[in-house]
mmCIF file of C-alpha atoms in Angstrom:
data_model
loop_
_atom_site.group_PDB
_atom_site.id
_atom_site.type_symbol
_atom_site.label_atom_id
_atom_site.label_comp_id
_atom_site.label_asym_id
_atom_site.label_seq_id
_atom_site.Cartn_x
_atom_site.Cartn_y
_atom_site.Cartn_z
ATOM 1 C CA MET A 1 32.956 0.163 60.877
ATOM 2 C CA ALA A 2 30.120 1.660 59.290
ATOM 3 C CA GLU A 3 31.507 3.529 56.201
ATOM 4 C CA ARG A 4 33.000 -0.194 55.902
ATOM 5 C CA THR A 5 29.671 -1.768 55.588
ATOM 6 C CA GLU A 6 27.960 0.864 53.128
ATOM 7 C CA SER A 7 31.262 0.435 51.388
ATOM 8 C CA LYS A 8 29.928 -3.626 50.829
ATOM 9 C CA GLN A 9 26.719 -2.854 50.509
ATOM 10 C CA SER A 10 27.365 -0.225 48.185
ATOM 11 C CA ALA A 11 29.574 -2.680 46.391
ATOM 12 C CA SER A 12 27.086 -5.716 46.451
ATOM 13 C CA ALA A 13 23.885 -4.031 44.914
ATOM 14 C CA GLU A 14 26.195 -3.012 41.696
ATOM 15 C CA ARG A 15 27.059 -5.976 41.619
ATOM 16 C CA GLN A 16 22.988 -7.604 41.641
ATOM 17 C CA PRO A 17 20.863 -7.474 38.469
ATOM 18 C CA ALA A 18 18.508 -4.540 37.397
ATOM 19 C CA ARG A 19 14.975 -5.481 38.177
ATOM 20 C CA GLY A 20 12.422 -6.204 35.775
ATOM 21 C CA ARG A 21 12.789 -7.178 32.035
ATOM 22 C CA PRO A 22 11.451 -5.728 28.692
ATOM 23 C CA ARG A 23 7.820 -5.674 27.588
ATOM 24 C CA ASP A 24 7.451 -8.413 25.434
ATOM 25 C CA ALA A 25 6.300 -6.311 21.816
ATOM 26 C CA GLY A 26 4.875 -9.682 20.711
ATOM 27 C CA ARG A 27 2.565 -9.814 23.441
ATOM 28 C CA ASP A 28 1.580 -6.399 23.378
ATOM 29 C CA ARG A 29 -0.021 -6.856 19.937
ATOM 30 C CA ALA A 30 -1.704 -10.071 21.384
ATOM 31 C CA LEU A 31 -3.138 -8.665 23.925
ATOM 32 C CA LEU A 32 -4.552 -5.634 21.711
ATOM 33 C CA ALA A 33 -5.414 -7.750 18.587
ATOM 34 C CA ALA A 34 -7.475 -10.063 21.451
ATOM 35 C CA THR A 35 -9.146 -6.822 22.945
ATOM 36 C CA VAL A 36 -11.048 -6.253 19.322
ATOM 37 C CA ALA A 37 -11.463 -9.556 19.184
ATOM 38 C CA VAL A 38 -12.993 -9.918 22.577
ATOM 39 C CA LEU A 39 -14.860 -6.239 22.261
ATOM 40 C CA GLN A 40 -16.153 -7.358 18.221
ATOM 41 C CA ASP A 41 -17.339 -11.385 19.935
ATOM 42 C CA SER A 42 -18.742 -9.556 23.613
ATOM 43 C CA GLY A 43 -19.201 -6.123 23.247
ATOM 44 C CA TYR A 44 -17.554 -3.207 26.120
ATOM 45 C CA GLY A 45 -19.951 -4.652 28.617
ATOM 46 C CA GLY A 46 -19.343 -8.659 27.968
ATOM 47 C CA LEU A 47 -15.719 -7.789 27.914
ATOM 48 C CA THR A 48 -13.617 -9.147 30.310
ATOM 49 C CA THR A 49 -9.508 -9.109 31.559
ATOM 50 C CA ALA A 50 -9.670 -12.532 31.768
ATOM 51 C CA ALA A 51 -11.157 -13.771 28.035
ATOM 52 C CA VAL A 52 -8.890 -11.256 26.338
ATOM 53 C CA ALA A 53 -5.544 -13.033 28.381
ATOM 54 C CA LYS A 54 -7.530 -15.915 27.688
ATOM 55 C CA ARG A 55 -7.292 -15.251 23.615
ATOM 56 C CA ALA A 56 -4.120 -14.277 23.239
ATOM 57 C CA GLY A 57 -2.462 -16.807 25.605
ATOM 58 C CA VAL A 58 -1.683 -15.271 27.839
ATOM 59 C CA SER A 59 -1.914 -15.670 31.306
ATOM 60 C CA THR A 60 -4.069 -12.509 33.532
ATOM 61 C CA ALA A 61 -0.305 -11.960 35.419
ATOM 62 C CA THR A 62 0.628 -10.485 31.956
ATOM 63 C CA LEU A 63 -1.643 -8.823 31.033
ATOM 64 C CA TYR A 64 -1.723 -7.043 34.331
ATOM 65 C CA ARG A 65 0.992 -5.592 34.614
ATOM 66 C CA ARG A 66 0.491 -3.281 31.681
ATOM 67 C CA TRP A 67 -3.161 -1.864 31.718
ATOM 68 C CA ARG A 68 -4.713 -1.831 34.812
ATOM 69 C CA SER A 69 -8.204 -2.375 34.509
ATOM 70 C CA LYS A 70 -10.752 -3.228 31.140
ATOM 71 C CA GLU A 71 -10.965 0.968 30.618
ATOM 72 C CA ASP A 72 -7.176 0.881 30.372
ATOM 73 C CA LEU A 73 -6.782 -1.585 27.968
ATOM 74 C CA VAL A 74 -9.609 -0.439 25.851
ATOM 75 C CA VAL A 75 -8.081 2.665 25.896
ATOM 76 C CA GLY A 76 -4.606 1.461 25.189
ATOM 77 C CA THR A 77 -5.961 -0.197 22.267
ATOM 78 C CA ALA A 78 -7.310 2.890 20.404
ATOM 79 C CA VAL A 79 -3.835 4.994 21.942
ATOM 80 C CA ARG A 80 -2.171 2.051 19.948
ATOM 81 C CA TRP A 81 -4.276 1.418 16.886
ATOM 82 C CA ALA A 82 -3.810 5.389 16.000
ATOM 83 C CA SER A 83 -0.634 5.942 16.805
ATOM 84 C CA ASP A 84 -0.057 2.946 13.226
ATOM 85 C CA LEU A 85 -1.620 4.157 11.360
ATOM 86 C CA GLY A 86 0.234 6.687 8.926
ATOM 87 C CA PRO A 87 0.731 10.135 7.653
ATOM 88 C CA GLN A 88 -1.497 10.829 4.294
ATOM 89 C CA PRO A 89 0.332 11.352 1.636
ATOM 90 C CA ASP A 90 1.432 14.533 -0.241
ATOM 91 C CA THR A 91 0.110 13.593 -4.611
ATOM 92 C CA GLY A 92 0.260 16.752 -5.710
ATOM 93 C CA SER A 93 -3.720 17.291 -5.884
ATOM 94 C CA LEU A 94 -6.672 17.734 -3.859
ATOM 95 C CA GLU A 95 -8.416 15.048 -5.964
ATOM 96 C CA GLY A 96 -5.085 12.736 -4.649
ATOM 97 C CA ASP A 97 -5.350 14.065 -1.748
ATOM 98 C CA LEU A 98 -8.584 13.846 -0.723
ATOM 99 C CA ALA A 99 -9.020 10.159 -2.624
ATOM 100 C CA ALA A 100 -6.208 8.578 -0.567
ATOM 101 C CA LEU A 101 -7.530 10.469 3.022
ATOM 102 C CA LEU A 102 -10.546 8.669 2.012
ATOM 103 C CA ARG A 103 -9.685 5.187 0.988
ATOM 104 C CA ASP A 104 -7.274 5.543 4.980
ATOM 105 C CA LYS A 105 -10.194 5.888 6.312
ATOM 106 C CA ALA A 106 -12.520 2.609 4.692
ATOM 107 C CA GLY A 107 -8.853 0.368 4.937
ATOM 108 C CA THR A 108 -8.755 1.066 8.605
ATOM 109 C CA MET A 109 -13.398 1.185 9.054
ATOM 110 C CA GLU A 110 -13.332 -2.286 7.207
ATOM 111 C CA GLY A 111 -9.913 -3.631 9.542
ATOM 112 C CA PRO A 112 -9.916 -4.272 13.557
ATOM 113 C CA GLY A 113 -9.721 -0.171 13.521
ATOM 114 C CA GLY A 114 -13.156 -0.052 12.227
ATOM 115 C CA ARG A 115 -13.620 -2.734 14.773
ATOM 116 C CA LEU A 116 -12.937 -1.179 17.590
ATOM 117 C CA LEU A 117 -14.188 1.882 16.417
ATOM 118 C CA HIS A 118 -17.854 0.179 16.071
ATOM 119 C CA VAL A 119 -18.010 -0.462 19.914
ATOM 120 C CA LEU A 120 -16.156 2.930 21.099
ATOM 121 C CA ILE A 121 -19.822 4.567 19.874
ATOM 122 C CA GLY A 122 -22.332 2.897 21.829
ATOM 123 C CA GLU A 123 -20.552 2.898 24.487
ATOM 124 C CA ALA A 124 -18.637 6.712 24.472
ATOM 125 C CA ALA A 125 -21.929 8.506 25.071
ATOM 126 C CA HIS A 126 -21.850 6.961 28.945
ATOM 127 C CA ASN A 127 -18.484 6.534 29.123
ATOM 128 C CA GLU A 128 -16.462 9.872 29.616
ATOM 129 C CA ALA A 129 -13.645 8.184 29.105
ATOM 130 C CA LEU A 130 -14.226 6.421 25.614
ATOM 131 C CA ALA A 131 -16.245 9.833 24.813
ATOM 132 C CA ARG A 132 -12.314 11.090 25.442
ATOM 133 C CA VAL A 133 -10.531 8.195 24.422
ATOM 134 C CA LEU A 134 -13.207 8.067 20.969
ATOM 135 C CA ASP A 135 -11.880 12.305 20.694
ATOM 136 C CA THR A 136 -8.452 12.286 21.377
ATOM 137 C CA ALA A 137 -6.845 8.991 20.036
ATOM 138 C CA ILE A 138 -9.012 8.583 16.724
ATOM 139 C CA ILE A 139 -11.379 11.643 15.871
ATOM 140 C CA GLN A 140 -8.615 13.941 16.066
ATOM 141 C CA PRO A 141 -6.065 12.641 14.081
ATOM 142 C CA VAL A 142 -8.553 12.281 11.341
ATOM 143 C CA ARG A 143 -9.018 16.544 11.990
ATOM 144 C CA ASP A 144 -5.100 17.077 11.683
ATOM 145 C CA ARG A 145 -4.322 14.686 8.941
ATOM 146 C CA ALA A 146 -7.612 16.816 6.739
ATOM 147 C CA ALA A 147 -6.466 20.136 8.038
ATOM 148 C CA ALA A 148 -3.071 19.096 5.916
ATOM 149 C CA VAL A 149 -5.073 18.053 2.940
ATOM 150 C CA VAL A 150 -6.633 21.700 3.074
ATOM 151 C CA ARG A 151 -3.777 23.901 3.470
ATOM 152 C CA ARG A 152 -2.231 22.405 0.741
ATOM 153 C CA ALA A 153 -4.807 22.992 -1.864
ATOM 154 C CA VAL A 154 -5.615 26.576 -0.149
ATOM 155 C CA ALA A 155 -1.346 26.985 -0.698
ATOM 156 C CA ARG A 156 -2.064 25.328 -5.271
ATOM 157 C CA GLY A 157 -4.620 27.714 -5.379
ATOM 158 C CA ASP A 158 -7.284 24.349 -5.773
ATOM 159 C CA ILE A 159 -9.333 25.514 -3.382
ATOM 160 C CA PRO A 160 -10.118 29.149 -1.446
ATOM 161 C CA PRO A 161 -9.566 29.745 2.218
ATOM 162 C CA LEU A 162 -11.547 27.573 4.747
ATOM 163 C CA GLN A 163 -12.515 29.601 8.053
ATOM 164 C CA ASP A 164 -12.187 26.457 9.896
ATOM 165 C CA ALA A 165 -10.597 23.164 7.431
ATOM 166 C CA HIS A 166 -11.057 20.922 10.092
ATOM 167 C CA VAL A 167 -14.183 21.025 8.657
ATOM 168 C CA LEU A 168 -13.756 18.040 6.165
ATOM 169 C CA ALA A 169 -13.223 16.286 8.373
ATOM 170 C CA ASP A 170 -16.375 15.922 9.784
ATOM 171 C CA LEU A 171 -17.708 15.255 6.282
ATOM 172 C CA VAL A 172 -15.168 12.227 6.271
ATOM 173 C CA VAL A 173 -15.504 10.931 8.889
ATOM 174 C CA GLY A 174 -19.208 11.358 9.234
ATOM 175 C CA SER A 175 -20.438 10.227 5.783
ATOM 176 C CA MET A 176 -18.247 6.791 5.762
ATOM 177 C CA VAL A 177 -19.321 6.106 10.165
ATOM 178 C CA SER A 178 -22.907 6.098 7.769
ATOM 179 C CA ARG A 179 -21.615 4.829 4.816
ATOM 180 C CA LEU A 180 -19.526 1.765 6.476
ATOM 181 C CA PHE A 181 -21.395 1.121 9.694
ATOM 182 C CA LEU A 182 -25.219 2.382 9.417
ATOM 183 C CA THR A 183 -25.666 1.114 5.711
ATOM 184 C CA PRO A 184 -27.302 -2.007 6.559
ATOM 185 C CA ASP A 185 -25.564 -3.928 3.693
ATOM 186 C CA ALA A 186 -21.864 -1.748 4.254
ATOM 187 C CA ALA A 187 -22.618 -2.522 7.272
ATOM 188 C CA HIS A 188 -22.787 -6.258 7.160
ATOM 189 C CA SER A 189 -20.728 -6.918 5.560
ATOM 190 C CA VAL A 190 -18.320 -5.340 7.488
ATOM 191 C CA SER A 191 -19.400 -6.802 10.694
ATOM 192 C CA THR A 192 -19.430 -9.844 9.416
ATOM 193 C CA GLY A 193 -15.936 -9.982 6.878
ATOM 194 C CA GLY A 194 -17.254 -9.949 3.480
ATOM 195 C CA PRO A 195 -17.537 -7.943 0.194
ATOM 196 C CA SER A 196 -15.939 -4.208 0.602
ATOM 197 C CA SER A 197 -17.715 -0.872 0.516
ATOM 198 C CA GLY A 198 -15.195 1.152 0.508
ATOM 199 C CA GLU A 199 -14.063 2.019 -2.600
ATOM 200 C CA ALA A 200 -18.010 1.947 -3.084
ATOM 201 C CA ALA A 201 -18.164 5.081 -0.595
ATOM 202 C CA ILE A 202 -15.517 6.707 -2.186
ATOM 203 C CA ARG A 203 -15.984 6.927 -5.319
ATOM 204 C CA GLU A 204 -20.071 8.652 -4.125
ATOM 205 C CA LEU A 205 -17.721 11.267 -1.779
ATOM 206 C CA LEU A 206 -14.797 12.660 -3.525
ATOM 207 C CA PRO A 207 -17.233 13.941 -6.052
ATOM 208 C CA PHE A 208 -19.583 15.838 -3.541
ATOM 209 C CA LEU A 209 -16.627 16.445 -1.085
ATOM 210 C CA LEU A 210 -14.527 17.981 -4.507
ATOM 211 C CA ARG A 211 -17.869 20.481 -4.589
ATOM 212 C CA ALA A 212 -18.082 21.210 -0.821
ATOM 213 C CA LEU A 213 -14.455 22.926 -0.519
ATOM 214 C CA GLY A 214 -14.975 24.958 -3.539
ATOM 215 C CA ALA A 215 -12.963 22.830 -5.709
ATOM 216 C CA GLN A 216 -13.560 23.814 -10.127
ATOM 217 C CA PRO A 217 -14.331 20.614 -11.642
ATOM 218 C CA GLY A 218 -11.389 18.979 -14.140
#
């Protein structure tokens, strides 16, 4: 009798549809975009999950099925933004690779990723979890790409070997943050959607970086 009961229960379970459903990628994107928008308007301290859900046009229950807290939401947004960045092209020259790297960083810093980074830099000073994600999701990918640029240049004989190839990333990130976030005219342009300052920064920084890496003038 027990065996027949167990068999019936098993058959019934097999007929039942699987619980849950795939996550809606469109809602994920809407929530991530809304997070960046609310952060830009209100800062980290003023961000609430209710405000993000309202901006995205979804319920707070939909948000909480994806992220448990506002910190998880911001971290998830940073990770997603970093994962959306494509690989740097191999242009065949150090100058071309550096120009592409600088152009990519300028483009992202002047877009949604830059607005997110702007907020995280201030918050990370007293929030260890956000400081870690700032490093692992945003800074480290740039360091890895910059190191690849240096390795290719060394292999081509464009520059002598460097003791620490990641130093290029520190120069790129530091100079771009200073130029686009801290220089008053450029920072105002980025925050208000004004004309791009990225190309001007690239023209200023590229010759300096080439000299700093020991490249011979072309």
